[in-house]
PDB file of C-alpha atoms in Angstrom:
ATOM      1  CA  MET A   1      82.659  74.963-154.538  1.00 51.00           C
ATOM      2  CA  ALA A   2      81.687  72.324-152.109  1.00 56.00           C
ATOM      3  CA  VAL A   3      82.812  74.577-149.279  1.00 55.00           C
ATOM      4  CA  LYS A   4      80.777  77.428-150.579  1.00 59.00           C
ATOM      5  CA  ASP A   5      77.682  75.210-150.909  1.00 55.00           C
ATOM      6  CA  ARG A   6      78.170  73.976-147.393  1.00 53.00           C
ATOM      7  CA  ASP A   7      78.546  77.570-146.108  1.00 53.00           C
ATOM      8  CA  ARG A   8      75.467  78.494-148.022  1.00 57.00           C
ATOM      9  CA  ASP A   9      73.527  75.602-146.422  1.00 57.00           C
ATOM     10  CA  ARG A  10      74.759  76.617-143.017  1.00 55.00           C
ATOM     11  CA  PHE A  11      73.892  80.113-143.752  1.00 60.00           C
ATOM     12  CA  SER A  12      70.487  79.176-145.045  1.00 75.00           C
ATOM     13  CA  THR A  13      69.774  77.018-141.955  1.00 75.00           C
ATOM     14  CA  ALA A  14      70.874  79.824-139.674  1.00 73.00           C
ATOM     15  CA  THR A  15      68.758  82.191-141.672  1.00 77.00           C
ATOM     16  CA  ARG A  16      65.798  79.859-141.394  1.00 77.00           C
ATOM     17  CA  LEU A  17      66.274  79.469-137.660  1.00 78.00           C
ATOM     18  CA  ARG A  18      66.591  83.180-137.220  1.00 81.00           C
ATOM     19  CA  LEU A  19      63.414  83.749-139.219  1.00 80.00           C
ATOM     20  CA  LEU A  20      61.670  81.021-137.263  1.00 82.00           C
ATOM     21  CA  GLY A  21      62.785  82.645-133.966  1.00 85.00           C
ATOM     22  CA  GLU A  22      61.598  86.030-135.120  1.00 85.00           C
ATOM     23  CA  GLN A  23      58.209  84.628-136.074  1.00 85.00           C
ATOM     24  CA  THR A  24      57.898  82.878-132.716  1.00 86.00           C
ATOM     25  CA  ALA A  25      58.927  86.025-130.877  1.00 83.00           C
ATOM     26  CA  ALA A  26      56.354  88.015-132.864  1.00 85.00           C
ATOM     27  CA  ARG A  27      53.609  85.521-131.934  1.00 84.00           C
ATOM     28  CA  VAL A  28      54.589  85.631-128.265  1.00 81.00           C
ATOM     29  CA  TYR A  29      54.668  89.424-128.329  1.00 81.00           C
ATOM     30  CA  ARG A  30      51.252  89.555-130.014  1.00 79.00           C
ATOM     31  CA  SER A  31      49.726  87.214-127.405  1.00 71.00           C
ATOM     32  CA  GLN A  32      51.242  89.260-124.562  1.00 72.00           C
ATOM     33  CA  THR A  33      49.933  92.536-125.941  1.00 69.00           C
ATOM     34  CA  LYS A  34      46.458  91.037-126.392  1.00 65.00           C
ATOM     35  CA  ARG A  35      46.520  89.798-122.789  1.00 60.00           C
ATOM     36  CA  GLN A  36      47.700  93.193-121.602  1.00 58.00           C
ATOM     37  CA  ALA A  37      45.000  94.920-123.648  1.00 53.00           C
ATOM     38  CA  ARG A  38      42.356  92.736-122.022  1.00 56.00           C
ATOM     39  CA  ARG A  39      43.695  93.411-118.550  1.00 58.00           C
ATOM     40  CA  SER A  40      44.217  97.119-118.978  1.00 59.00           C
ATOM     41  CA  ARG A  41      40.641  98.096-119.828  1.00 69.00           C
ATOM     42  CA  LEU A  42      40.193  99.456-116.288  1.00 76.00           C
ATOM     43  CA  THR A  43      42.961 101.983-116.116  1.00 83.00           C
ATOM     44  CA  GLY A  44      43.877 104.184-113.227  1.00 85.00           C
ATOM     45  CA  ARG A  45      41.973 107.065-114.804  1.00 88.00           C
ATOM     46  CA  ALA A  46      38.820 104.966-115.166  1.00 87.00           C
ATOM     47  CA  ALA A  47      39.105 103.807-111.542  1.00 88.00           C
ATOM     48  CA  LEU A  48      39.523 107.413-110.413  1.00 91.00           C
ATOM     49  CA  LEU A  49      36.509 108.466-112.495  1.00 92.00           C
ATOM     50  CA  VAL A  50      34.384 105.702-110.952  1.00 92.00           C
ATOM     51  CA  LEU A  51      35.545 106.735-107.478  1.00 93.00           C
ATOM     52  CA  VAL A  52      34.662 110.386-108.129  1.00 94.00           C
ATOM     53  CA  LEU A  53      31.228 109.472-109.498  1.00 94.00           C
ATOM     54  CA  CYS A  54      30.480 107.230-106.513  1.00 94.00           C
ATOM     55  CA  SER A  55      31.545 109.934-104.074  1.00 94.00           C
ATOM     56  CA  LEU A  56      29.297 112.449-105.880  1.00 93.00           C
ATOM     57  CA  VAL A  57      26.343 110.084-105.635  1.00 92.00           C
ATOM     58  CA  VAL A  58      26.977 109.539-101.931  1.00 92.00           C
ATOM     59  CA  ALA A  59      27.484 113.266-101.332  1.00 93.00           C
ATOM     60  CA  LEU A  60      24.278 114.236-103.153  1.00 92.00           C
ATOM     61  CA  ALA A  61      22.028 111.474-101.790  1.00 93.00           C
ATOM     62  CA  TYR A  62      21.258 113.147 -98.444  1.00 93.00           C
ATOM     63  CA  PRO A  63      20.555 116.652 -99.821  1.00 93.00           C
ATOM     64  CA  THR A  64      18.340 115.147-102.506  1.00 94.00           C
ATOM     65  CA  ARG A  65      16.380 113.199 -99.914  1.00 94.00           C
ATOM     66  CA  GLN A  66      16.023 116.343 -97.809  1.00 95.00           C
ATOM     67  CA  TYR A  67      14.826 118.310-100.825  1.00 96.00           C
ATOM     68  CA  VAL A  68      12.174 115.720-101.671  1.00 95.00           C
ATOM     69  CA  SER A  69      10.939 115.500 -98.080  1.00 96.00           C
ATOM     70  CA  GLN A  70      10.786 119.288 -97.773  1.00 96.00           C
ATOM     71  CA  ARG A  71       8.817 119.551-101.001  1.00 96.00           C
ATOM     72  CA  ALA A  72       6.335 116.997 -99.636  1.00 96.00           C
ATOM     73  CA  GLU A  73       6.093 118.942 -96.381  1.00 97.00           C
ATOM     74  CA  ILE A  74       5.468 122.170 -98.303  1.00 97.00           C
ATOM     75  CA  ALA A  75       2.681 120.483-100.263  1.00 96.00           C
ATOM     76  CA  ASP A  76       1.100 119.245 -97.009  1.00 97.00           C
ATOM     77  CA  LEU A  77       1.305 122.716 -95.473  1.00 97.00           C
ATOM     78  CA  GLN A  78      -0.306 124.273 -98.536  1.00 97.00           C
ATOM     79  CA  GLN A  79      -3.142 121.762 -98.299  1.00 97.00           C
ATOM     80  CA  GLU A  80      -3.587 122.556 -94.594  1.00 97.00           C
ATOM     81  CA  ARG A  81      -3.609 126.268 -95.424  1.00 98.00           C
ATOM     82  CA  GLU A  82      -6.383 125.726 -97.967  1.00 97.00           C
ATOM     83  CA  GLN A  83      -8.397 123.749 -95.420  1.00 97.00           C
ATOM     84  CA  ALA A  84      -7.894 126.517 -92.858  1.00 97.00           C
ATOM     85  CA  ARG A  85      -9.097 129.107 -95.375  1.00 98.00           C
ATOM     86  CA  GLU A  86     -12.207 127.043 -96.056  1.00 97.00           C
ATOM     87  CA  ARG A  87     -12.830 126.724 -92.313  1.00 97.00           C
ATOM     88  CA  VAL A  88     -12.440 130.500 -91.885  1.00 97.00           C
ATOM     89  CA  GLU A  89     -14.975 131.075 -94.648  1.00 97.00           C
ATOM     90  CA  GLN A  90     -17.402 128.653 -92.988  1.00 97.00           C
ATOM     91  CA  LEU A  91     -16.989 130.444 -89.663  1.00 97.00           C
ATOM     92  CA  ARG A  92     -17.522 133.839 -91.302  1.00 97.00           C
ATOM     93  CA  ASP A  93     -20.729 132.542 -92.872  1.00 96.00           C
ATOM     94  CA  LEU A  94     -21.864 131.184 -89.506  1.00 95.00           C
ATOM     95  CA  LYS A  95     -21.081 134.506 -87.835  1.00 95.00           C
ATOM     96  CA  ALA A  96     -23.075 136.349 -90.474  1.00 95.00           C
ATOM     97  CA  ARG A  97     -26.017 133.962 -89.939  1.00 95.00           C
ATOM     98  CA  TRP A  98     -25.907 134.476 -86.160  1.00 94.00           C
ATOM     99  CA  GLN A  99     -26.108 138.227 -86.716  1.00 95.00           C
ATOM    100  CA  ASP A 100     -29.472 137.669 -88.373  1.00 94.00           C
ATOM    101  CA  ASP A 101     -32.145 137.945 -85.656  1.00 93.00           C
ATOM    102  CA  GLU A 102     -34.456 135.338 -87.177  1.00 93.00           C
ATOM    103  CA  TYR A 103     -31.716 132.703 -87.354  1.00 94.00           C
ATOM    104  CA  ALA A 104     -30.619 133.442 -83.777  1.00 92.00           C
ATOM    105  CA  GLU A 105     -34.212 133.191 -82.562  1.00 92.00           C
ATOM    106  CA  GLN A 106     -34.707 129.862 -84.344  1.00 92.00           C
ATOM    107  CA  ARG A 107     -31.521 128.375 -82.886  1.00 92.00           C
ATOM    108  CA  ILE A 108     -32.345 129.625 -79.375  1.00 90.00           C
ATOM    109  CA  ARG A 109     -35.776 128.041 -79.556  1.00 88.00           C
ATOM    110  CA  GLU A 110     -34.271 124.709 -80.647  1.00 88.00           C
ATOM    111  CA  ARG A 111     -31.384 124.552 -78.215  1.00 89.00           C
ATOM    112  CA  LEU A 112     -32.750 126.212 -75.098  1.00 88.00           C
ATOM    113  CA  HIS A 113     -36.452 125.370 -75.586  1.00 86.00           C
ATOM    114  CA  TYR A 114     -37.504 129.014 -75.319  1.00 89.00           C
ATOM    115  CA  VAL A 115     -41.052 129.998 -76.225  1.00 88.00           C
ATOM    116  CA  MET A 116     -42.545 133.346 -77.073  1.00 88.00           C
ATOM    117  CA  PRO A 117     -45.184 134.871 -74.767  1.00 90.00           C
ATOM    118  CA  GLY A 118     -48.522 133.211 -75.395  1.00 91.00           C
ATOM    119  CA  GLU A 119     -47.037 129.988 -76.788  1.00 89.00           C
ATOM    120  CA  THR A 120     -47.122 126.658 -75.017  1.00 89.00           C
ATOM    121  CA  GLY A 121     -43.905 124.639 -74.950  1.00 86.00           C
ATOM    122  CA  TYR A 122     -43.880 120.854 -75.035  1.00 84.00           C
ATOM    123  CA  ILE A 123     -40.978 118.518 -74.437  1.00 81.00           C
ATOM    124  CA  VAL A 124     -41.263 114.917 -75.582  1.00 80.00           C
ATOM    125  CA  ILE A 125     -39.347 112.511 -73.393  1.00 79.00           C
ATOM    126  CA  ASP A 126     -38.030 109.266 -74.808  1.00 81.00           C
ATOM    127  CA  PRO A 127     -39.246 106.316 -72.675  1.00 78.00           C
ATOM    128  CA  ASP A 128     -35.872 104.569 -73.020  1.00 80.00           C
ATOM    129  CA  ALA A 129     -34.177 107.650 -71.671  1.00 73.00           C
ATOM    130  CA  ALA A 130     -36.499 107.646 -68.652  1.00 65.00           C
ATOM    131  CA  ARG A 131     -35.604 104.017 -67.929  1.00 70.00           C
ATOM    132  CA  LYS A 132     -31.910 104.833 -68.187  1.00 69.00           C
ATOM    133  CA  SER A 133     -32.277 107.741 -65.812  1.00 59.00           C
ATOM    134  CA  ARG A 134     -33.984 105.446 -63.278  1.00 58.00           C
ATOM    135  CA  THR A 135     -30.984 103.111 -63.352  1.00 59.00           C
ATOM    136  CA  ASP A 136     -28.723 106.091 -62.787  1.00 60.00           C
ATOM    137  CA  GLN A 137     -30.722 107.071 -59.705  1.00 59.00           C
ATOM    138  CA  THR A 138     -30.141 103.668 -58.184  1.00 66.00           C
ATOM    139  CA  ALA A 139     -26.459 104.013 -58.929  1.00 68.00           C
ATOM    140  CA  ALA A 140     -26.273 106.759 -56.320  1.00 71.00           C
ATOM    141  CA  ASP A 141     -27.352 104.263 -53.678  1.00 75.00           C
ATOM    142  CA  ARG A 142     -24.517 101.857 -54.481  1.00 79.00           C
ATOM    143  CA  PRO A 143     -20.871 102.222 -53.340  1.00 84.00           C
ATOM    144  CA  TRP A 144     -18.409 103.721 -55.821  1.00 85.00           C
ATOM    145  CA  TYR A 145     -16.609 100.453 -56.576  1.00 85.00           C
ATOM    146  CA  SER A 146     -19.912  98.797 -57.531  1.00 84.00           C
ATOM    147  CA  ASN A 147     -20.593 101.661 -59.928  1.00 84.00           C
ATOM    148  CA  LEU A 148     -17.143 101.212 -61.386  1.00 85.00           C
ATOM    149  CA  TRP A 149     -17.627  97.487 -61.905  1.00 86.00           C
ATOM    150  CA  TYR A 150     -21.116  98.093 -63.317  1.00 84.00           C
ATOM    151  CA  GLY A 151     -19.614 100.520 -65.845  1.00 84.00           C
ATOM    152  CA  VAL A 152     -17.021  97.942 -66.921  1.00 85.00           C
ATOM    153  CA  ASP A 153     -19.699  95.272 -67.355  1.00 84.00           C
ATOM    154  CA  LYS A 154     -21.910  97.664 -69.275  1.00 83.00           C
ATOM    155  CA  ALA A 155     -19.035  98.599 -71.597  1.00 82.00           C
ATOM    156  CA  ASP A 156     -18.340  94.913 -72.304  1.00 76.00           C
ATOM    157  CA  SER A 157     -21.974  94.152 -73.075  1.00 76.00           C
ATOM    158  CA  ALA A 158     -22.235  97.165 -75.427  1.00 62.00           C
ATOM    159  CA  ASP A 159     -19.610  95.627 -77.734  1.00 60.00           C
ATOM    160  CA  GLN A 160     -21.622  92.415 -78.076  1.00 59.00           C
TER     161      GLN A 160
END
């Protein structure tokens, strides 16, 4: 019986060691699979999907920018067209006014200083304008380079 007990002890120790080894192996396997699961979140498929999405964004960026700029240009052209239409309407109104004899006569009197027979025309001259014209008459007596320098000086003093 002593031999059987000893075999049983050996057997039980071997069994315990085997169980202990299996448990250790299971723990090691579990830790390796967890590590692999953490590392393998970005798979080849996910990397390919990211690459395809990035290439689509790059491929569509230029046409999208062109589309937006063309839409802005179209809006600007429509605004210019509206302004041109308004200008055409203004010119048509002006043309219609000039076809009226009374308006034409009034404008001719103002611009060209025409008078009707029997009327006396007067022109009021600004005294400052007369003084300026006198300085222009003396400019004819000076050489051209003096007139040029005088014009430069006059332009500088006008800013002040």
